PDB file of C-alpha atoms in Angstrom:
ATOM      1  CA  SER A  18      16.751 129.693 -42.519  1.00 43.00           C
ATOM      2  CA  LYS A  19      15.437 129.422 -39.228  1.00 40.00           C
ATOM      3  CA  GLN A  20      18.097 129.541 -36.273  1.00 43.00           C
ATOM      4  CA  THR A  21      17.878 126.318 -33.604  1.00 43.00           C
ATOM      5  CA  GLU A  22      16.343 127.678 -30.585  1.00 45.00           C
ATOM      6  CA  HIS A  23      17.994 127.083 -27.485  1.00 47.00           C
ATOM      7  CA  LYS A  24      15.581 125.520 -24.931  1.00 49.00           C
ATOM      8  CA  ILE A  25      16.560 127.198 -21.126  1.00 50.00           C
ATOM      9  CA  PRO A  26      15.399 123.869 -18.802  1.00 54.00           C
ATOM     10  CA  CYS A  27      12.918 124.440 -16.143  1.00 59.00           C
ATOM     11  CA  HIS A  28      13.502 124.257 -12.738  1.00 61.00           C
ATOM     12  CA  SER A  29      11.519 120.768 -12.348  1.00 64.00           C
ATOM     13  CA  GLN A  30      14.081 119.679 -15.093  1.00 71.00           C
ATOM     14  CA  ILE A  31      17.120 120.796 -13.505  1.00 68.00           C
ATOM     15  CA  LEU A  32      15.723 119.177 -10.026  1.00 67.00           C
ATOM     16  CA  GLU A  33      15.471 115.828 -11.731  1.00 74.00           C
ATOM     17  CA  ARG A  34      18.126 116.121 -13.561  1.00 76.00           C
ATOM     18  CA  CYS A  35      20.012 116.650 -10.091  1.00 65.00           C
ATOM     19  CA  LEU A  36      18.061 113.617  -8.632  1.00 69.00           C
ATOM     20  CA  GLN A  37      19.084 111.243 -11.530  1.00 78.00           C
ATOM     21  CA  ALA A  38      22.476 112.445 -10.874  1.00 70.00           C
ATOM     22  CA  TYR A  39      22.430 111.878  -6.897  1.00 66.00           C
ATOM     23  CA  TRP A  40      21.230 108.641  -7.336  1.00 75.00           C
ATOM     24  CA  THR A  41      23.616 107.490  -9.642  1.00 76.00           C
ATOM     25  CA  ILE A  42      26.542 108.714  -7.430  1.00 72.00           C
ATOM     26  CA  LEU A  43      24.493 106.505  -4.620  1.00 65.00           C
ATOM     27  CA  ASN A  44      24.174 103.539  -6.303  1.00 75.00           C
ATOM     28  CA  ARG A  45      27.945 103.220  -7.331  1.00 74.00           C
ATOM     29  CA  GLN A  46      28.772 104.295  -3.514  1.00 71.00           C
ATOM     30  CA  THR A  47      26.009 101.228  -2.235  1.00 67.00           C
ATOM     31  CA  THR A  48      27.968  98.775  -5.190  1.00 65.00           C
ATOM     32  CA  LEU A  49      31.054  99.770  -3.493  1.00 59.00           C
ATOM     33  CA  LYS A  50      29.859  99.331  -0.102  1.00 62.00           C
ATOM     34  CA  LYS A  51      28.564  95.889  -0.791  1.00 62.00           C
ATOM     35  CA  SER A  52      31.649  94.835  -2.696  1.00 56.00           C
ATOM     36  CA  LEU A  53      33.792  95.721   0.376  1.00 55.00           C
ATOM     37  CA  LEU A  54      31.228  94.019   2.242  1.00 55.00           C
ATOM     38  CA  ILE A  55      31.415  90.918   0.734  1.00 61.00           C
ATOM     39  CA  PHE A  56      35.062  91.148   0.463  1.00 55.00           C
ATOM     40  CA  GLY A  57      35.149  91.440   4.280  1.00 55.00           C
ATOM     41  CA  LEU A  58      33.075  88.455   4.779  1.00 58.00           C
ATOM     42  CA  LEU A  59      35.118  86.381   2.140  1.00 60.00           C
ATOM     43  CA  ALA A  60      38.126  87.389   4.311  1.00 52.00           C
ATOM     44  CA  LEU A  61      36.767  86.673   7.607  1.00 56.00           C
ATOM     45  CA  VAL A  62      35.675  83.028   6.408  1.00 49.00           C
ATOM     46  CA  ILE A  63      39.071  82.415   5.224  1.00 53.00           C
ATOM     47  CA  LEU A  64      40.582  83.343   8.560  1.00 54.00           C
ATOM     48  CA  CYS A  65      38.166  81.234  10.218  1.00 48.00           C
ATOM     49  CA  GLY A  66      38.516  78.212   8.163  1.00 49.00           C
ATOM     50  CA  LEU A  67      42.738  78.751   8.821  1.00 46.00           C
ATOM     51  CA  TYR A  68      42.053  79.117  12.272  1.00 50.00           C
ATOM     52  CA  ALA A  69      39.825  75.845  12.590  1.00 49.00           C
ATOM     53  CA  LYS A  70      42.370  73.920  10.574  1.00 50.00           C
ATOM     54  CA  ARG A  71      44.830  75.215  13.158  1.00 50.00           C
ATOM     55  CA  LYS A  72      42.929  74.063  15.923  1.00 51.00           C
ATOM     56  CA  PHE A  73      41.363  70.929  14.522  1.00 47.00           C
ATOM     57  CA  TYR A  74      43.871  69.614  11.922  1.00 54.00           C
ATOM     58  CA  ASP A  75      47.140  70.672  12.865  1.00 71.00           C
ATOM     59  CA  PRO A  76      48.984  68.227  14.793  1.00 76.00           C
ATOM     60  CA  LYS A  77      51.138  70.052  17.025  1.00 81.00           C
ATOM     61  CA  HIS A  78      48.037  72.830  18.068  1.00 88.00           C
ATOM     62  CA  ARG A  79      45.866  69.791  18.527  1.00 91.00           C
ATOM     63  CA  LEU A  80      48.627  68.315  21.034  1.00 92.00           C
ATOM     64  CA  ASP A  81      48.993  71.385  22.607  1.00 94.00           C
ATOM     65  CA  ASN A  82      45.139  71.577  23.114  1.00 94.00           C
ATOM     66  CA  ALA A  83      45.143  68.460  24.567  1.00 93.00           C
ATOM     67  CA  LYS A  84      48.505  68.934  26.773  1.00 93.00           C
ATOM     68  CA  ASN A  85      46.280  71.882  27.792  1.00 93.00           C
ATOM     69  CA  GLU A  86      43.073  69.667  28.507  1.00 92.00           C
ATOM     70  CA  THR A  87      45.183  66.657  30.734  1.00 92.00           C
ATOM     71  CA  LYS A  88      46.653  69.391  32.936  1.00 91.00           C
ATOM     72  CA  LYS A  89      43.104  70.865  33.672  1.00 91.00           C
ATOM     73  CA  LEU A  90      41.998  66.828  34.462  1.00 90.00           C
ATOM     74  CA  VAL A  91      44.581  66.465  36.372  1.00 87.00           C
ATOM     75  CA  SER A  92      44.226  69.527  38.747  1.00 87.00           C
ATOM     76  CA  GLU A  93      40.761  69.006  39.244  1.00 87.00           C
ATOM     77  CA  GLY A  94      41.267  65.473  39.838  1.00 86.00           C
ATOM     78  CA  GLU A  95      38.815  64.268  37.454  1.00 85.00           C
ATOM     79  CA  ILE A  96      40.911  61.265  36.743  1.00 93.00           C
ATOM     80  CA  ARG A  97      41.486  57.886  38.760  1.00 95.00           C
ATOM     81  CA  ASN A  98      42.783  54.456  37.850  1.00 96.00           C
ATOM     82  CA  GLY A  99      40.686  52.011  35.945  1.00 97.00           C
ATOM     83  CA  ASP A 100      38.300  54.963  34.352  1.00 98.00           C
ATOM     84  CA  LEU A 101      37.254  54.129  30.732  1.00 98.00           C
ATOM     85  CA  ILE A 102      37.519  56.903  28.284  1.00 98.00           C
ATOM     86  CA  PHE A 103      35.998  56.821  24.840  1.00 98.00           C
ATOM     87  CA  GLN A 104      36.533  59.006  21.267  1.00 98.00           C
ATOM     88  CA  THR A 105      35.627  59.513  17.742  1.00 97.00           C
ATOM     89  CA  SER A 106      38.682  57.666  16.577  1.00 96.00           C
ATOM     90  CA  LEU A 107      39.999  59.097  12.975  1.00 94.00           C
ATOM     91  CA  SER A 108      40.879  55.310  11.752  1.00 93.00           C
ATOM     92  CA  GLY A 109      40.266  54.360   8.528  1.00 92.00           C
ATOM     93  CA  GLN A 110      37.486  52.044  10.336  1.00 95.00           C
ATOM     94  CA  SER A 111      36.016  54.397  12.447  1.00 96.00           C
ATOM     95  CA  LYS A 112      33.231  55.058   9.991  1.00 96.00           C
ATOM     96  CA  ALA A 113      32.188  51.949   9.713  1.00 96.00           C
ATOM     97  CA  ILE A 114      31.918  51.281  13.491  1.00 97.00           C
ATOM     98  CA  GLN A 115      30.060  53.916  13.918  1.00 97.00           C
ATOM     99  CA  VAL A 116      27.167  53.332  11.200  1.00 97.00           C
ATOM    100  CA  ALA A 117      27.456  49.678  12.145  1.00 97.00           C
ATOM    101  CA  THR A 118      26.805  50.168  15.731  1.00 97.00           C
ATOM    102  CA  HIS A 119      24.618  53.722  15.521  1.00 97.00           C
ATOM    103  CA  SER A 120      27.514  55.446  18.093  1.00 97.00           C
ATOM    104  CA  LYS A 121      29.727  58.428  17.592  1.00 96.00           C
ATOM    105  CA  TYR A 122      32.377  56.383  19.995  1.00 97.00           C
ATOM    106  CA  SER A 123      34.632  53.877  17.670  1.00 97.00           C
ATOM    107  CA  HIS A 124      37.558  53.908  20.147  1.00 98.00           C
ATOM    108  CA  CYS A 125      38.499  53.389  24.089  1.00 98.00           C
ATOM    109  CA  GLY A 126      40.624  52.481  26.613  1.00 98.00           C
ATOM    110  CA  LEU A 127      41.824  52.052  30.128  1.00 98.00           C
ATOM    111  CA  ILE A 128      43.207  54.940  31.989  1.00 97.00           C
ATOM    112  CA  TYR A 129      46.207  54.077  34.630  1.00 96.00           C
ATOM    113  CA  LYS A 130      47.938  56.871  36.675  1.00 91.00           C
ATOM    114  CA  ASP A 131      51.865  56.233  37.064  1.00 89.00           C
ATOM    115  CA  GLY A 132      53.012  58.689  39.353  1.00 83.00           C
ATOM    116  CA  ASN A 133      52.353  62.455  37.761  1.00 80.00           C
ATOM    117  CA  ASP A 134      52.013  60.308  34.725  1.00 90.00           C
ATOM    118  CA  ILE A 135      48.353  59.428  33.276  1.00 95.00           C
ATOM    119  CA  PHE A 136      48.085  56.914  30.398  1.00 97.00           C
ATOM    120  CA  VAL A 137      45.654  55.176  28.228  1.00 98.00           C
ATOM    121  CA  PHE A 138      45.804  51.691  28.086  1.00 98.00           C
ATOM    122  CA  GLU A 139      44.737  50.830  24.293  1.00 98.00           C
ATOM    123  CA  ALA A 140      44.467  48.358  21.610  1.00 98.00           C
ATOM    124  CA  VAL A 141      45.822  49.815  18.544  1.00 97.00           C
ATOM    125  CA  GLN A 142      49.074  48.330  16.409  1.00 96.00           C
ATOM    126  CA  PRO A 143      50.202  46.803  18.907  1.00 96.00           C
ATOM    127  CA  VAL A 144      48.936  46.905  22.578  1.00 98.00           C
ATOM    128  CA  LYS A 145      50.642  49.715  24.295  1.00 97.00           C
ATOM    129  CA  ARG A 146      50.368  52.545  27.089  1.00 97.00           C
ATOM    130  CA  THR A 147      49.459  55.895  25.541  1.00 97.00           C
ATOM    131  CA  PRO A 148      49.996  59.004  27.412  1.00 97.00           C
ATOM    132  CA  LEU A 149      46.620  60.857  27.880  1.00 97.00           C
ATOM    133  CA  ASP A 150      47.774  63.978  26.061  1.00 96.00           C
ATOM    134  CA  LYS A 151      48.635  62.014  22.849  1.00 96.00           C
ATOM    135  CA  TRP A 152      45.223  59.921  22.931  1.00 97.00           C
ATOM    136  CA  ILE A 153      42.921  62.753  22.911  1.00 97.00           C
ATOM    137  CA  ALA A 154      44.781  64.527  20.442  1.00 96.00           C
ATOM    138  CA  ARG A 155      44.540  61.622  18.265  1.00 95.00           C
ATOM    139  CA  GLY A 156      40.599  61.751  18.368  1.00 96.00           C
ATOM    140  CA  GLU A 157      38.128  63.802  16.233  1.00 95.00           C
ATOM    141  CA  ASN A 158      38.389  67.493  17.353  1.00 94.00           C
ATOM    142  CA  GLY A 159      39.986  66.237  20.750  1.00 95.00           C
ATOM    143  CA  LYS A 160      36.667  65.081  22.363  1.00 96.00           C
ATOM    144  CA  TYR A 161      36.321  62.422  24.881  1.00 97.00           C
ATOM    145  CA  VAL A 162      33.741  61.123  27.332  1.00 98.00           C
ATOM    146  CA  ILE A 163      35.567  59.437  31.158  1.00 98.00           C
ATOM    147  CA  LYS A 164      33.352  56.832  32.716  1.00 98.00           C
ATOM    148  CA  ARG A 165      33.658  54.903  35.836  1.00 98.00           C
ATOM    149  CA  LEU A 166      32.331  52.145  37.710  1.00 98.00           C
ATOM    150  CA  LYS A 167      29.093  53.346  39.930  1.00 97.00           C
ATOM    151  CA  ASN A 168      30.479  51.314  42.559  1.00 97.00           C
ATOM    152  CA  ALA A 169      34.553  52.071  41.780  1.00 97.00           C
ATOM    153  CA  GLU A 170      35.425  53.063  45.655  1.00 95.00           C
ATOM    154  CA  GLN A 171      34.247  49.084  46.671  1.00 96.00           C
ATOM    155  CA  VAL A 172      35.390  47.506  43.567  1.00 97.00           C
ATOM    156  CA  LEU A 173      38.872  49.074  42.291  1.00 97.00           C
ATOM    157  CA  THR A 174      40.867  48.226  45.426  1.00 97.00           C
ATOM    158  CA  PRO A 175      44.187  48.654  45.295  1.00 96.00           C
ATOM    159  CA  THR A 176      44.591  44.671  45.064  1.00 97.00           C
ATOM    160  CA  THR A 177      42.313  44.563  42.421  1.00 98.00           C
ATOM    161  CA  LEU A 178      43.977  47.588  40.065  1.00 97.00           C
ATOM    162  CA  GLN A 179      46.928  45.440  40.418  1.00 97.00           C
ATOM    163  CA  LYS A 180      45.296  42.644  39.201  1.00 97.00           C
ATOM    164  CA  MET A 181      44.005  44.281  36.179  1.00 98.00           C
ATOM    165  CA  LYS A 182      47.389  46.166  35.245  1.00 96.00           C
ATOM    166  CA  GLN A 183      48.588  42.298  35.386  1.00 97.00           C
ATOM    167  CA  VAL A 184      45.748  40.909  33.172  1.00 97.00           C
ATOM    168  CA  GLY A 185      46.834  43.900  30.576  1.00 97.00           C
ATOM    169  CA  GLU A 186      50.212  43.083  30.588  1.00 96.00           C
ATOM    170  CA  GLU A 187      49.169  39.477  29.128  1.00 96.00           C
ATOM    171  CA  PHE A 188      48.157  41.576  26.074  1.00 97.00           C
ATOM    172  CA  LYS A 189      50.848  44.083  26.156  1.00 97.00           C
ATOM    173  CA  GLY A 190      52.806  44.012  22.614  1.00 97.00           C
ATOM    174  CA  ARG A 191      49.703  42.090  21.007  1.00 97.00           C
ATOM    175  CA  ASN A 192      49.087  42.503  17.428  1.00 98.00           C
ATOM    176  CA  TYR A 193      45.567  44.652  16.710  1.00 98.00           C
ATOM    177  CA  ASP A 194      42.465  42.038  15.620  1.00 97.00           C
ATOM    178  CA  LEU A 195      41.446  43.505  12.234  1.00 96.00           C
ATOM    179  CA  THR A 196      38.792  40.641  12.051  1.00 96.00           C
ATOM    180  CA  PHE A 197      37.306  40.884  15.548  1.00 96.00           C
ATOM    181  CA  GLU A 198      37.819  37.606  16.272  1.00 96.00           C
ATOM    182  CA  TRP A 199      36.891  36.521  19.821  1.00 96.00           C
ATOM    183  CA  SER A 200      40.264  34.959  21.110  1.00 95.00           C
ATOM    184  CA  ASP A 201      43.545  36.187  23.127  1.00 97.00           C
ATOM    185  CA  ASP A 202      45.500  35.497  20.024  1.00 96.00           C
ATOM    186  CA  LYS A 203      45.097  39.051  18.780  1.00 97.00           C
ATOM    187  CA  ILE A 204      42.604  41.881  20.193  1.00 98.00           C
ATOM    188  CA  TYR A 205      40.601  45.113  19.602  1.00 98.00           C
ATOM    189  CA  CYS A 206      40.372  48.218  21.940  1.00 98.00           C
ATOM    190  CA  SER A 207      36.830  47.058  23.292  1.00 98.00           C
ATOM    191  CA  GLU A 208      37.505  43.489  23.649  1.00 98.00           C
ATOM    192  CA  LEU A 209      40.622  44.606  25.732  1.00 98.00           C
ATOM    193  CA  ILE A 210      38.685  46.735  28.251  1.00 97.00           C
ATOM    194  CA  TRP A 211      36.104  43.829  28.544  1.00 98.00           C
ATOM    195  CA  LYS A 212      38.564  41.110  29.236  1.00 98.00           C
ATOM    196  CA  VAL A 213      40.578  43.062  31.370  1.00 98.00           C
ATOM    197  CA  TYR A 214      37.565  43.885  33.709  1.00 98.00           C
ATOM    198  CA  GLN A 215      36.119  40.462  33.500  1.00 98.00           C
ATOM    199  CA  ARG A 216      39.396  38.297  34.458  1.00 98.00           C
ATOM    200  CA  ALA A 217      40.147  40.880  37.257  1.00 98.00           C
ATOM    201  CA  THR A 218      36.978  41.725  38.656  1.00 97.00           C
ATOM    202  CA  GLY A 219      34.421  39.503  37.430  1.00 97.00           C
ATOM    203  CA  LEU A 220      32.138  42.459  35.962  1.00 98.00           C
ATOM    204  CA  GLU A 221      31.191  41.953  32.189  1.00 98.00           C
ATOM    205  CA  ILE A 222      31.012  45.889  31.429  1.00 98.00           C
ATOM    206  CA  GLY A 223      28.541  45.865  28.307  1.00 97.00           C
ATOM    207  CA  LYS A 224      26.639  43.022  26.547  1.00 97.00           C
ATOM    208  CA  LEU A 225      28.481  40.693  24.234  1.00 98.00           C
ATOM    209  CA  GLN A 226      26.532  40.302  20.764  1.00 97.00           C
ATOM    210  CA  LYS A 227      27.306  39.027  17.276  1.00 97.00           C
ATOM    211  CA  LEU A 228      28.487  40.086  14.128  1.00 96.00           C
ATOM    212  CA  SER A 229      24.973  39.549  12.700  1.00 96.00           C
ATOM    213  CA  ASP A 230      23.614  41.948  15.284  1.00 97.00           C
ATOM    214  CA  PHE A 231      24.996  44.879  13.918  1.00 97.00           C
ATOM    215  CA  ASP A 232      23.610  46.998  11.398  1.00 96.00           C
ATOM    216  CA  LEU A 233      25.677  45.763   8.151  1.00 95.00           C
ATOM    217  CA  SER A 234      23.591  46.953   5.479  1.00 95.00           C
ATOM    218  CA  ASN A 235      25.551  50.543   4.343  1.00 96.00           C
ATOM    219  CA  GLU A 236      27.625  50.487   2.042  1.00 96.00           C
ATOM    220  CA  VAL A 237      30.572  52.052   4.292  1.00 96.00           C
ATOM    221  CA  VAL A 238      30.262  48.859   6.153  1.00 96.00           C
ATOM    222  CA  LYS A 239      29.706  46.262   3.326  1.00 96.00           C
ATOM    223  CA  LYS A 240      32.963  47.605   2.027  1.00 96.00           C
ATOM    224  CA  LYS A 241      34.664  47.401   5.246  1.00 96.00           C
ATOM    225  CA  MET A 242      33.768  44.118   6.050  1.00 95.00           C
ATOM    226  CA  THR A 243      34.576  42.770   2.323  1.00 95.00           C
ATOM    227  CA  GLU A 244      37.666  43.969   2.797  1.00 95.00           C
ATOM    228  CA  ARG A 245      38.376  41.746   5.942  1.00 95.00           C
ATOM    229  CA  TYR A 246      36.439  38.969   5.691  1.00 95.00           C
ATOM    230  CA  GLY A 247      36.190  38.583   1.235  1.00 94.00           C
ATOM    231  CA  ASP A 248      32.748  36.369   0.951  1.00 92.00           C
ATOM    232  CA  LYS A 249      33.092  34.429   4.315  1.00 93.00           C
ATOM    233  CA  ILE A 250      31.625  36.899   6.801  1.00 94.00           C
ATOM    234  CA  PRO A 251      31.783  35.349  10.550  1.00 96.00           C
ATOM    235  CA  MET A 252      28.366  36.180  11.447  1.00 96.00           C
ATOM    236  CA  ASN A 253      28.255  34.192  14.835  1.00 97.00           C
ATOM    237  CA  GLU A 254      31.496  35.660  15.617  1.00 97.00           C
ATOM    238  CA  ILE A 255      31.341  37.005  19.518  1.00 97.00           C
ATOM    239  CA  VAL A 256      31.956  40.779  19.352  1.00 98.00           C
ATOM    240  CA  ILE A 257      32.014  43.393  22.169  1.00 98.00           C
ATOM    241  CA  SER A 258      31.887  47.033  20.491  1.00 98.00           C
ATOM    242  CA  PRO A 259      32.712  50.137  22.246  1.00 98.00           C
ATOM    243  CA  SER A 260      29.433  51.594  22.260  1.00 98.00           C
ATOM    244  CA  SER A 261      28.208  48.333  24.233  1.00 98.00           C
ATOM    245  CA  ILE A 262      30.382  49.276  27.207  1.00 98.00           C
ATOM    246  CA  PHE A 263      30.074  52.822  26.600  1.00 98.00           C
ATOM    247  CA  ASP A 264      25.940  52.283  27.075  1.00 97.00           C
ATOM    248  CA  SER A 265      26.660  49.523  30.215  1.00 98.00           C
ATOM    249  CA  GLU A 266      24.350  50.259  33.040  1.00 97.00           C
ATOM    250  CA  LEU A 267      27.673  49.621  35.207  1.00 98.00           C
ATOM    251  CA  LEU A 268      28.808  52.923  34.560  1.00 98.00           C
ATOM    252  CA  THR A 269      28.485  56.670  35.304  1.00 98.00           C
ATOM    253  CA  THR A 270      29.867  59.670  33.299  1.00 97.00           C
ATOM    254  CA  VAL A 271      32.119  61.466  35.390  1.00 96.00           C
ATOM    255  CA  LYS A 272      33.647  63.794  32.264  1.00 95.00           C
ATOM    256  CA  ALA A 273      33.194  64.951  28.660  1.00 94.00           C
ATOM    257  CA  ASN A 274      34.432  67.818  27.210  1.00 92.00           C
TER     258      ASN A 274
END
């Protein structure tokens, strides 16, 4: 029988095999590099997420940030007695308020100085004074806007500021008004600001509206309304919203972070 012939590869075949081997190795290295890159990106995303969680959601870190922010406000002389401060609250009703009023701001309060301490007089449960740093830390991402009467130097004299505090003392300790009624028995945040200013200075900061004036069509709002009123919604109830005060032409923005 004939012996099997062993063919010796030619130079072109050797070159082709070498190139194939080279590309195989290169592809493996590329795959490895891609894997390392993907792993690195995932690690970065996780680290960023942990940092964001610590910065914005960890209560202690949020309070530390707010304390630093408050120190900066004090050192820069940004705050005066009688200033108004607004934030996006993290409360259960905040989203409904934002949607109904077409505004991001769902909570507000009055700023007062007491020596070196700064407080926000606010209607929560109950009406009370809250240290500014703790107030800022409670808001979404520690963001806030401070507004002031355009003619504050003329209107907010020491005598008037004292009267504002006296009016406020009448509300201190009262329950928060979950049904937003226009009475003094219970009170909500923007109602507190409006009534303190109106009774102490005669100024009406923000336009009074009726409940029916707001956008009540969204499901988030409907659910909250049903929860508070059942099927008896007082559409003609007089209401003052945080957004109405925020948009008042009597005010000017002095600080926002």
